[in-house]
Coordinates of C-alpha atoms in Angstrom, one line a residue:
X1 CA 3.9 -11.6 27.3
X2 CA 0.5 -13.4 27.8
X3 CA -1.4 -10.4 29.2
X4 CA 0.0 -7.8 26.4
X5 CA -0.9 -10.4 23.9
X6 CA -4.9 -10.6 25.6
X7 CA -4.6 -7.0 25.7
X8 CA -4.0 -6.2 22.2
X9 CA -6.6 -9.1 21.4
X10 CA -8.9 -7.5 23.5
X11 CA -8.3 -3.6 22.1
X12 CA -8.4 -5.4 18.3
X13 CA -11.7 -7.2 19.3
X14 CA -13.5 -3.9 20.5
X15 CA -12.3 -1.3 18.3
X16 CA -10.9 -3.2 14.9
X17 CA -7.7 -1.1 15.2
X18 CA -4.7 -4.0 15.0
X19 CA -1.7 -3.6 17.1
X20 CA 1.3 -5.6 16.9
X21 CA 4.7 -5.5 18.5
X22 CA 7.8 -7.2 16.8
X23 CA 11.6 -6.8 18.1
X24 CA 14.3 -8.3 16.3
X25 CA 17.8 -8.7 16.9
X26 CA 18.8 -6.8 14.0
X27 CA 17.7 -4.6 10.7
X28 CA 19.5 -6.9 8.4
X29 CA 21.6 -3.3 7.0
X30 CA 18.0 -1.9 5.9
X31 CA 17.0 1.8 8.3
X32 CA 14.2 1.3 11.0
X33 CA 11.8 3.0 8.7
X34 CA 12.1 0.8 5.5
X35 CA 12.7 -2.2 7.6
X36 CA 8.8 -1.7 9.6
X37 CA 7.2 -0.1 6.5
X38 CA 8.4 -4.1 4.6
X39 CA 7.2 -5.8 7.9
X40 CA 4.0 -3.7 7.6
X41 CA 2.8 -4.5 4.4
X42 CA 4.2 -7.9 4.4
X43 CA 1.8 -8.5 7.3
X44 CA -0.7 -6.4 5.9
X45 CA -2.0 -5.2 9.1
X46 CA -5.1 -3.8 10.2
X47 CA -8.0 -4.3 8.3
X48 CA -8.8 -4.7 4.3
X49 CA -9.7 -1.0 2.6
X50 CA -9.6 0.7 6.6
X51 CA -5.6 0.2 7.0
X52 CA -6.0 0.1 10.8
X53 CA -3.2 -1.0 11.8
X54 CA -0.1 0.0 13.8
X55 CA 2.9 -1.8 14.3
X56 CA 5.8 -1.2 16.9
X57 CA 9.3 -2.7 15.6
X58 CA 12.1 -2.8 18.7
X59 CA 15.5 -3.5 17.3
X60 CA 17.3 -4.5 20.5
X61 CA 20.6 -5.0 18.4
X62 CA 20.8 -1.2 17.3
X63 CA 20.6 0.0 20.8
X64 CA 17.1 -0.4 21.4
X65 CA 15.9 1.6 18.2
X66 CA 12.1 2.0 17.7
X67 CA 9.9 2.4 15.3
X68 CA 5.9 3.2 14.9
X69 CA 4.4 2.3 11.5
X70 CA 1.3 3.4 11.8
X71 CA -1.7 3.0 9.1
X72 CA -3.3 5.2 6.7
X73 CA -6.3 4.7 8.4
X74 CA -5.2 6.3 11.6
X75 CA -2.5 8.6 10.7
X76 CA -5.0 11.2 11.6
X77 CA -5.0 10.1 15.2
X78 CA -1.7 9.0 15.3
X79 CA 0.3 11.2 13.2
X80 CA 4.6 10.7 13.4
X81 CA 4.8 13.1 15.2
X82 CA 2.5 11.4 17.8
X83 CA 4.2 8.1 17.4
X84 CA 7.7 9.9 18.0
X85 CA 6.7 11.7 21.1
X86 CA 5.4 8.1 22.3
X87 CA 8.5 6.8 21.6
X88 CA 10.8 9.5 23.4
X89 CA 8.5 10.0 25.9
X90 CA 7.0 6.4 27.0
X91 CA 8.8 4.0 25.9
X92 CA 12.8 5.0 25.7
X93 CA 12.9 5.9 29.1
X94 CA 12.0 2.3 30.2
X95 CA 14.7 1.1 27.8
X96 CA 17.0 3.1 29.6
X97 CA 16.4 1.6 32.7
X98 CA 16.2 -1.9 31.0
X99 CA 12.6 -2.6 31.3
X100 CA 11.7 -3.6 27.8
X101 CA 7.7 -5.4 29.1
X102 CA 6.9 -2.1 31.0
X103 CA 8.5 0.1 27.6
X104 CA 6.3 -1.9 24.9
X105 CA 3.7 -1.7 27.7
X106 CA 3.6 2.3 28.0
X107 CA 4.2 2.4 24.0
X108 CA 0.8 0.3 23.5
X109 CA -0.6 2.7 26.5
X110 CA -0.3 5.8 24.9
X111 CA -1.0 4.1 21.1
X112 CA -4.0 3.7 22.5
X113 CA -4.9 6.4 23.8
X114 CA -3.5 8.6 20.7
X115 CA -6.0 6.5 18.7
X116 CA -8.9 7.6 21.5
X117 CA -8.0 11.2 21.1
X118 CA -6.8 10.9 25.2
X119 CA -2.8 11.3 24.9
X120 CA -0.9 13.8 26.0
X121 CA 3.1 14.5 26.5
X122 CA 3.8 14.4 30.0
X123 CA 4.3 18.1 31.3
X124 CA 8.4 18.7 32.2
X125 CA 9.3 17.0 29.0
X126 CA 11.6 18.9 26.2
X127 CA 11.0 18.0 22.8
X128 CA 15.2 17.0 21.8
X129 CA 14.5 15.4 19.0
X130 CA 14.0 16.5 15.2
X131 CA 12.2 14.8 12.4
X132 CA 15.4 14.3 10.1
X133 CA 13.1 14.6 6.8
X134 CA 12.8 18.0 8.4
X135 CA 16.4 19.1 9.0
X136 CA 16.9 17.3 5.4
X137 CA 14.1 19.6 4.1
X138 CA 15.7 22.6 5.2
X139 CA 18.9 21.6 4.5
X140 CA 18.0 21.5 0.7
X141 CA 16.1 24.5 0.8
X142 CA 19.3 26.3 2.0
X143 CA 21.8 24.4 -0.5
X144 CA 19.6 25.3 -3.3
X145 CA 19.5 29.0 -2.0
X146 CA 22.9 29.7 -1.7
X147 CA 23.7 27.3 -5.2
X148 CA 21.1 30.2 -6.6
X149 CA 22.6 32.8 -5.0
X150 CA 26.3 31.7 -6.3
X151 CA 25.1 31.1 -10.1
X152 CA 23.4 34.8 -9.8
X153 CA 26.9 35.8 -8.7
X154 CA 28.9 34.2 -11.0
X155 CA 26.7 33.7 -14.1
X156 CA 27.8 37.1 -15.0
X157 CA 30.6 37.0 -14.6
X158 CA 31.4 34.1 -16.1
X159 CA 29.3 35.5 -19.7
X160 CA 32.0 38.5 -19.0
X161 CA 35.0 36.2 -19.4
X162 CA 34.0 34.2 -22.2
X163 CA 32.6 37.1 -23.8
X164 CA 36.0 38.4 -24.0
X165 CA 37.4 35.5 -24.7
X166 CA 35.7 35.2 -27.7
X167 CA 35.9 38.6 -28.7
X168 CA 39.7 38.1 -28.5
X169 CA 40.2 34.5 -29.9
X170 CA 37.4 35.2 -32.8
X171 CA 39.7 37.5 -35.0
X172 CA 42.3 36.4 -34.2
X173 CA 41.3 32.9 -35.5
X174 CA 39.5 34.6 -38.5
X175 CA 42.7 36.9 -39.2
X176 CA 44.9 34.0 -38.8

């Protein structure tokens, strides 16, 4: 704990960029992703006006679940994307085996280099996991498509029916 704490003192000290770690037992009922974008700005990390900052958030009482909030200021650098892969690629599979120091350790690895332009996925690894704003992008896109398709369909149908409904019921309410 000492020597990630000197190294992240260290890496703050030379380049400004502020990286913290935080694991909690548990999310309090709030997702991963509202639960470290609160801790983020609560803690208002990284720097005043550069928003430098990156935090990791471990929740060891969802199974392990991770999180990288990264700042504006280096979204460029380290886009989600970025953070994911790091994520997946680093620092699950020392969860897996149990070795939470040498996970955070590979996750603040590769953090760093992402934000030094150095990081790459290691070769022989698949890319298993989606962006769920993405499948829940698409799967609006394709709701709204076939909702249009179905009101296209039926609209006219439906102008059919109550057009002779009306055609019907009018007189005969007028004669009547």
């Amino acid at each position: 704990v000492v020597d990630l704490e000197s190294r992240l003192k260290n890496y703050e000290r030379a380049t400004s960029n502020q990286v913290v770690v935080l694991t909690v037992d548990s999310l309090q009922g709030e997702t991963i992703a509202t639960f470290a974008h609160e801790v983020f700005q609560s803690w208002k990390l990284g720097q005043k006006g550069v928003d430098n900052g990156v935090l990791i958030l471990i929740s060891v009482g969802e199974k392990n679940t991770a999180r990288i909030e990264v700042g504006y200021g280096l979204e460029g650098v380290l886009p989600d994307i970025t953070a994911g892969r790091i994520i997946s690629h680093e620092m699950r599979p020392e969860f897996k085996q149990k070795h939470y120091h040498a996970s955070i350790l590979a996750g603040i690895t590769a953090i760093q280099q992402a934000i030094g332009g150095t990081y790459v996925v290691p070769e022989g690894t698949e890319e298993t996991e989606t962006d769920p704003t993405f499948v829940f992008f698409w799967i609006v896109i394709i709701v709204a498509a076939v909702i249009t398709l179905l009101v296209g369909f039926v609209q006219p149908l439906l102008g059919g029916l109550i057009g002779a409904v009306a055609g019907f019921a009018l007189p005969w309410l007028i004669l009547s």
